[in-house]
Coordinates of C-alpha atoms in Angstrom, one line a residue:
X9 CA 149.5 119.4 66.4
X10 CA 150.3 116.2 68.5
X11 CA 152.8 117.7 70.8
X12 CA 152.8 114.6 73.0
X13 CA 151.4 110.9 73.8
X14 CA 152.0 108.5 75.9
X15 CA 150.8 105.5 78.0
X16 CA 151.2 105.3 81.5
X17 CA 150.8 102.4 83.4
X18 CA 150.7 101.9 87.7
X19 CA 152.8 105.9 86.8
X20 CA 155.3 104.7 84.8
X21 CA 155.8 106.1 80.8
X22 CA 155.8 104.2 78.1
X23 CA 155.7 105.7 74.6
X24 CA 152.1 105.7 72.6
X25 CA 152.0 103.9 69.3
X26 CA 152.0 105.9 66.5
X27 CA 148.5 104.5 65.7
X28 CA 146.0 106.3 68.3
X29 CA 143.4 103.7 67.8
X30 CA 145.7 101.7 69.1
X31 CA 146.7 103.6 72.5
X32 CA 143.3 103.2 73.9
X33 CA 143.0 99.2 73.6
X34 CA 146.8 99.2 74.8
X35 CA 145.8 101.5 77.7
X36 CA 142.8 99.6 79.1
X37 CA 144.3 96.2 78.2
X38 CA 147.5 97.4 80.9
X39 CA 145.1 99.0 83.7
X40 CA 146.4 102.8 82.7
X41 CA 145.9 105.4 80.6
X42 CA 146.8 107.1 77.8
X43 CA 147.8 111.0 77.6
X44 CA 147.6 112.8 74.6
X45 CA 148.6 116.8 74.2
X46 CA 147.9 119.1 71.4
X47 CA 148.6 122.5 70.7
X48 CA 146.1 124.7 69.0
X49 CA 145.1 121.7 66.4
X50 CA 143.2 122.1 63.4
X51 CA 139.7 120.3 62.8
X52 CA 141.5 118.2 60.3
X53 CA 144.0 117.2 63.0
X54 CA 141.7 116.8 65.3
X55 CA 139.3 114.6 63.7
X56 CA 141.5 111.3 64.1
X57 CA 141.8 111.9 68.2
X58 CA 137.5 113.0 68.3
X59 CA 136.5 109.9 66.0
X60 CA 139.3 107.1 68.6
X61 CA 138.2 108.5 72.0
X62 CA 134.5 109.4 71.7
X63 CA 134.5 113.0 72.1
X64 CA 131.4 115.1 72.0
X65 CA 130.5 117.4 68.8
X66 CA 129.8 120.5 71.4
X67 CA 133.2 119.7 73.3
X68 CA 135.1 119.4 70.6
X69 CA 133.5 122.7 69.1
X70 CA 134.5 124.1 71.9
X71 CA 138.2 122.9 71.9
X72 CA 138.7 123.8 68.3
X73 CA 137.2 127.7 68.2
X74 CA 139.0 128.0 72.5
X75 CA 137.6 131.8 73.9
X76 CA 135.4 129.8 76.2
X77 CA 134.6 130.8 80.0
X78 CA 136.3 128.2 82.5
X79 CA 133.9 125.1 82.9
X80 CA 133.0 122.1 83.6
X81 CA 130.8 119.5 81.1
X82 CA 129.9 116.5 81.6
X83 CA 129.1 114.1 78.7
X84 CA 128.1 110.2 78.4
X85 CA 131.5 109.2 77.3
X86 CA 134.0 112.1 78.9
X87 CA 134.1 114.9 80.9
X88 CA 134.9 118.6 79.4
X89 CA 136.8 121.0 81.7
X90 CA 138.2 124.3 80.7
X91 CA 140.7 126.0 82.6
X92 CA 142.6 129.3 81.7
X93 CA 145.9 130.0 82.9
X94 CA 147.1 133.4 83.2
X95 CA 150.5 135.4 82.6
X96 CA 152.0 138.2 84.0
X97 CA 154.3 140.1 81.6
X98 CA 156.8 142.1 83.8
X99 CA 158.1 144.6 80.6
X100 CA 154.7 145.9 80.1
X101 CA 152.8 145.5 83.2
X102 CA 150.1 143.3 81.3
X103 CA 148.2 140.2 82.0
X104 CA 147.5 137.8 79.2
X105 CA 145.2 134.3 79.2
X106 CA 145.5 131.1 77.6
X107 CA 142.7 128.2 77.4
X108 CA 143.8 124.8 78.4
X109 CA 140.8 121.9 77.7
X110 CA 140.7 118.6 79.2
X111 CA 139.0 115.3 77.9
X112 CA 138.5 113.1 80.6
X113 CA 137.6 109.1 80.2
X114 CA 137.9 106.4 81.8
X115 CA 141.6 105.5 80.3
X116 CA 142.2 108.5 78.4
X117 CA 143.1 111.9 78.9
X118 CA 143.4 114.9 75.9
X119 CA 144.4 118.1 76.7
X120 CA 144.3 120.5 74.6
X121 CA 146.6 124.1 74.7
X122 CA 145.6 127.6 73.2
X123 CA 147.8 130.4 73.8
X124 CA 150.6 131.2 76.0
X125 CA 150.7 130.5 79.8
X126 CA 150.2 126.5 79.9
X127 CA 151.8 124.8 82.2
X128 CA 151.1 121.3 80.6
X129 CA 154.9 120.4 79.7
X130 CA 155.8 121.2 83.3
X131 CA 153.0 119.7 85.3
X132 CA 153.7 116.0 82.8
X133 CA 157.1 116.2 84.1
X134 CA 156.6 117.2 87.4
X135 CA 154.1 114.1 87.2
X136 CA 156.0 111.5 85.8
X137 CA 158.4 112.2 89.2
X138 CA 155.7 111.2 91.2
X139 CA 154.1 107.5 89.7
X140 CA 152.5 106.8 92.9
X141 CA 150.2 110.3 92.1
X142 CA 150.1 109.5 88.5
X143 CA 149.1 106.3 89.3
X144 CA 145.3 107.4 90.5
X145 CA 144.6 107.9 86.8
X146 CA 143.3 110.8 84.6
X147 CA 141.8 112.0 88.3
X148 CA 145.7 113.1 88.9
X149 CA 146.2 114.9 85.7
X150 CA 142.8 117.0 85.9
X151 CA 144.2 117.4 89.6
X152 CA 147.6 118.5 88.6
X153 CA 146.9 120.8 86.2
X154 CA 144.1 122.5 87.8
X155 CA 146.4 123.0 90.8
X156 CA 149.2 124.4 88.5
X157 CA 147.2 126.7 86.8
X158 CA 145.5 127.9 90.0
X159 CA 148.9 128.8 92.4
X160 CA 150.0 130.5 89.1
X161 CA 147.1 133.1 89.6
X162 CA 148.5 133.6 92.9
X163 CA 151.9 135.0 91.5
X164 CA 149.9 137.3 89.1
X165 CA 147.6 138.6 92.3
X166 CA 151.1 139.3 93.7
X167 CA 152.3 140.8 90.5
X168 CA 149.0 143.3 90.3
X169 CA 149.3 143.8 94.1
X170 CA 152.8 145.3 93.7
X171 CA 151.9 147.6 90.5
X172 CA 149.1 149.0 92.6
X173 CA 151.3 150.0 95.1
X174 CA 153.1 152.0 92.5
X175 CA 150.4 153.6 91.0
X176 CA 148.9 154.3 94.6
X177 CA 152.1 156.4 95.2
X178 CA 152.2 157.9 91.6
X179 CA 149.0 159.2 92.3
X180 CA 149.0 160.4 96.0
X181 CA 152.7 162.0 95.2
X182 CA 153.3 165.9 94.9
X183 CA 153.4 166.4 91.8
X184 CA 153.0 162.5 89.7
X185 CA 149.2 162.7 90.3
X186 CA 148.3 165.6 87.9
X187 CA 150.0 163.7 85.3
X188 CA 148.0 163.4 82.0
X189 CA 149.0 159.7 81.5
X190 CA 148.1 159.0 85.3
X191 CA 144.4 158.5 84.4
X192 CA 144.9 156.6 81.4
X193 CA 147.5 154.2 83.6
X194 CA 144.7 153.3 86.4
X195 CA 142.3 152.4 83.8
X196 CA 144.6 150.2 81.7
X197 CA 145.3 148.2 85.3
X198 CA 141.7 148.3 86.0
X199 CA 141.0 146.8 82.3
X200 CA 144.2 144.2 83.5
X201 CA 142.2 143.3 86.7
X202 CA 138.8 142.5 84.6
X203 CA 140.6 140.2 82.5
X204 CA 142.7 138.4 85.7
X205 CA 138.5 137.7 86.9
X206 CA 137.4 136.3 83.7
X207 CA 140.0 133.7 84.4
X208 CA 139.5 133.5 88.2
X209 CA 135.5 134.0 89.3
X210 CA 134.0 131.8 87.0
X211 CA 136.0 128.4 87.4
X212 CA 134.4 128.5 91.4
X213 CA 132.0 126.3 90.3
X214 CA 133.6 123.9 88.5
X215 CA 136.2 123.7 91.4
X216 CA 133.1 123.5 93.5
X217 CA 131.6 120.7 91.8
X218 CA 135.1 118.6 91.8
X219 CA 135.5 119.0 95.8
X220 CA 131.8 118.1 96.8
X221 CA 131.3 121.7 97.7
X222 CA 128.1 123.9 98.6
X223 CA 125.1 122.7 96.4
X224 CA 126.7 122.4 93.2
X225 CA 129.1 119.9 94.7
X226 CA 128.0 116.1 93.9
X227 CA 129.6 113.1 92.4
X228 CA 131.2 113.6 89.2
X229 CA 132.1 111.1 86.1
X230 CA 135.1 109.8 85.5
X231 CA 136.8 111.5 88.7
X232 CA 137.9 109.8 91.6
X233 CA 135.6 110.5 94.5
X234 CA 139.2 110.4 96.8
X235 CA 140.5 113.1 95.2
X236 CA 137.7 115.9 96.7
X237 CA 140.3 116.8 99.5
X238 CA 143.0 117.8 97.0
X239 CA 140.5 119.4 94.9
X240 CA 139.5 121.4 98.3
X241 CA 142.4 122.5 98.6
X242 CA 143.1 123.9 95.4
X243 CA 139.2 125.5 95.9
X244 CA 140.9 127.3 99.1
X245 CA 143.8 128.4 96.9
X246 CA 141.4 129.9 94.4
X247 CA 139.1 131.6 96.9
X248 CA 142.2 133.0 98.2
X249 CA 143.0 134.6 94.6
X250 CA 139.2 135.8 94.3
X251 CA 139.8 137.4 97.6
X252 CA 142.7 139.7 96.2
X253 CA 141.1 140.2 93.0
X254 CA 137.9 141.7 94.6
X255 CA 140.5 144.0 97.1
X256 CA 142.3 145.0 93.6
X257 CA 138.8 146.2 91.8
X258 CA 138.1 147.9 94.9
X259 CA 141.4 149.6 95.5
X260 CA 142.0 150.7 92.1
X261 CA 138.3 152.0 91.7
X262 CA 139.1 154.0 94.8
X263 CA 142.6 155.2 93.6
X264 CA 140.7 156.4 90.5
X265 CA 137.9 158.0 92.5
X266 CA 141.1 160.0 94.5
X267 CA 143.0 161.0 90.7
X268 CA 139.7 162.7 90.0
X269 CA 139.1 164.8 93.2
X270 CA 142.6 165.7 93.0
X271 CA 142.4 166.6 89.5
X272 CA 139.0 168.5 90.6
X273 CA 140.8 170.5 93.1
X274 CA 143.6 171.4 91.4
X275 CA 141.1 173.4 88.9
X276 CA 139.2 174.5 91.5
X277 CA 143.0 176.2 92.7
X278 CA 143.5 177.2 89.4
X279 CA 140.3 179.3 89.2
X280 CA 140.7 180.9 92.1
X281 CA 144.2 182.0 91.0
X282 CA 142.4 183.1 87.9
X283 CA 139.6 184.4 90.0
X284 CA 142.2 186.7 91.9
X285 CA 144.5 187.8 89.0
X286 CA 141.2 188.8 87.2
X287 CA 139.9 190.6 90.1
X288 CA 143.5 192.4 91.0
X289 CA 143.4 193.4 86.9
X290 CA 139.8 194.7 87.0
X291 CA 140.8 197.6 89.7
X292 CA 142.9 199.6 87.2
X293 CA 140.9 198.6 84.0
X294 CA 138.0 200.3 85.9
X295 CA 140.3 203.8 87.7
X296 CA 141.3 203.8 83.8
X297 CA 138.2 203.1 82.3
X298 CA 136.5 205.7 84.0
X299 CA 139.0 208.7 83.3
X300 CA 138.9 207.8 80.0
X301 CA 135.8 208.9 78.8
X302 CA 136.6 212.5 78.3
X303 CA 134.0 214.5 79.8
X304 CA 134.8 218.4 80.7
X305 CA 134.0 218.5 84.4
X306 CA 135.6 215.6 86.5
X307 CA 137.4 215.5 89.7
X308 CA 141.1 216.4 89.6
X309 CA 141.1 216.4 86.4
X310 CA 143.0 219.8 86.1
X311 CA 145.2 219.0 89.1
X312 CA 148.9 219.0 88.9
X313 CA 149.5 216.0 91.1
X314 CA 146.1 213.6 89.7
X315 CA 147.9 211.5 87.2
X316 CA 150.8 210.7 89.6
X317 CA 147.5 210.5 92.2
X318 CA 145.7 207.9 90.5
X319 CA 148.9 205.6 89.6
X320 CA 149.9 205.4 93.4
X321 CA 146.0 204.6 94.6
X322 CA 146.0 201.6 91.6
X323 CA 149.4 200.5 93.0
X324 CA 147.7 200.7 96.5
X325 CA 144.5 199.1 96.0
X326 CA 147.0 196.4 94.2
X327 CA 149.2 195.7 96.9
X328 CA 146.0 195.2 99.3
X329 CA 144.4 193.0 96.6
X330 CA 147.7 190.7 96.4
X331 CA 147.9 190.5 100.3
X332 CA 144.4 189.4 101.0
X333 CA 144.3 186.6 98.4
X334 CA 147.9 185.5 99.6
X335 CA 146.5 185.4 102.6
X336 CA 143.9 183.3 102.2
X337 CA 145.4 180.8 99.8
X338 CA 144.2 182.2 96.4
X339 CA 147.5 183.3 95.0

């Protein structure tokens, strides 16, 4: 659905005519641009704005089905970018993504919404305070939004970096990291930090490509070549987050790889407390064993004092039993 359209000319609103073949002519005609939003339209909805603006098939494929990587396309009569904002949800410790497309033209821009976690309504107001930035054109919407999507993902490294933590002391304290559920926690925040990187990693080159960075930086349609510093700087922002994201894989991969050596010598203790017991049990199964098998003719076996004898020297080789594995750490 249509969830907003309007024309803004020199950064100044004016409301879109109800007609959308309409809002283009008007647009060009006053020297601005037209924005359009939609949320999670259907083909059927979408046809109208795909037929007026001169979208591409693929695009538009694309921005109808969403679940694509971030991107950028560039087409004869627009340019395609997918971004994918991310949320943090405090009560369950999870991180969720969205898709955000943008159309891009030479008076027009669409954006299109999927999921939770857009920040369109609040970077078109945040924009509309500002008409001399509006006033560069669709270049300071793709800008904007980019850049509010991106400082987001450094709230949610903060987020994860702060759950670590926690699960870095669950695990290294006395008695939280033998926990069943300690194992299955590191994994779920492992799974959470894979699906932060989908978002993050693979929208470096796109950002590349808009700041005129590294090889795959060059001139690109229907963006203002005097925006690459602001676009730099949002690249900066975003190495920053691919910085922490790496440290989290790293960190939680090692805080696994300590769980399972502690886990490992906690039943190695365990057998060797087994180990001990076993061996302290074994003295008077054998003392017992042997005097049990009834044969006529066997030491002190017609002695007054050998049952009382035999009880003391179990009790005995016991005691000596128990004191060299308490000594050494067994029991």
């Amino acid at each position: 659905m249509i969830v907003d359209c309007a024309i803004y000319r020199e950064g100044h609103r004016s409301e879109g005519p109800e007609d959308l073949s309409d809002a283009l002519d008007q647009a060009r005609q006053a020297g601005g641009f037209v924005w359009i939003g939609l949320h999670e339209p259907t083909e059927k909805e979408f046809e109208l704005v795909t037929k007026e603006f001169g979208l591409h098939p693929l695009a538009v494929e694309d921005a109808l089905k969403a679940h694509q990587r971030p991107k950028l396309e560039v087409y004869d009569d627009s340019l395609f970018v997918v971004l994918k904002p991310v949320v943090y949800e405090p009560d369950s410790d999870t991180v969720s993504t969205g898709e955000v497309m943008l159309f891009l033209g030479d008076a027009f821009v669409v954006t299109v919404r999927h999921g939770v976690g857009s920040p369109l309504k609040a970077v078109r107001e945040r924009l509309e305070q500002e008409p001399k930035l509006l006033g560069k054109g669709p270049t300071a919407v793709l800008y904007a939004v980019a850049d509010a999507v991106v400082d987001h993902y450094l709230e949610v490294a903060t987020e994860l970096g702060t759950d670590l933590e926690e699960l870095e002391a669950e695990v290294f304290s006395p008695d939280g990291g033998g926990s069943r559920g300690t194992a299955s926690r590191i994994y779920t925040f492992k799974r959470q930090v894979l699906e932060f990187r989908r978002a993050t990693v693979p929208l470096t080159m796109p950002l590349n490509r808009l700041a005129g960075v590294g090889a795959s930086g060059g001139t690109v349609p229907f963006v203002n070549s005097k925006a690459r510093p602001f676009f730099r700087d949002v690249n900066d922002h975003l190495a920053r987050v691919n910085e922490s994201v790496e440290g989290l894989d790293r960190l939680v991969s090692d805080v696994l790889s300590a769980h399972l050596a502690q886990m490992s010598v906690r039943q190695n203790d365990d057998m060797r407390k087994i180990s001990a017991w076993a061996a302290m049990a074994a003295i008077p199964t054998m003392i017992a064993g042997i005097y049990g098998m009834n044969f006529e003719h066997m030491p002190e076996l017609h002695w007054v004092w050998a049952y009382p004898a035999v009880i003391v020297l179990m009790g005995v080789l016991e005691v000596l039993l128990y004191r060299t594995f308490k000594r050494r750490g067994w029991l």
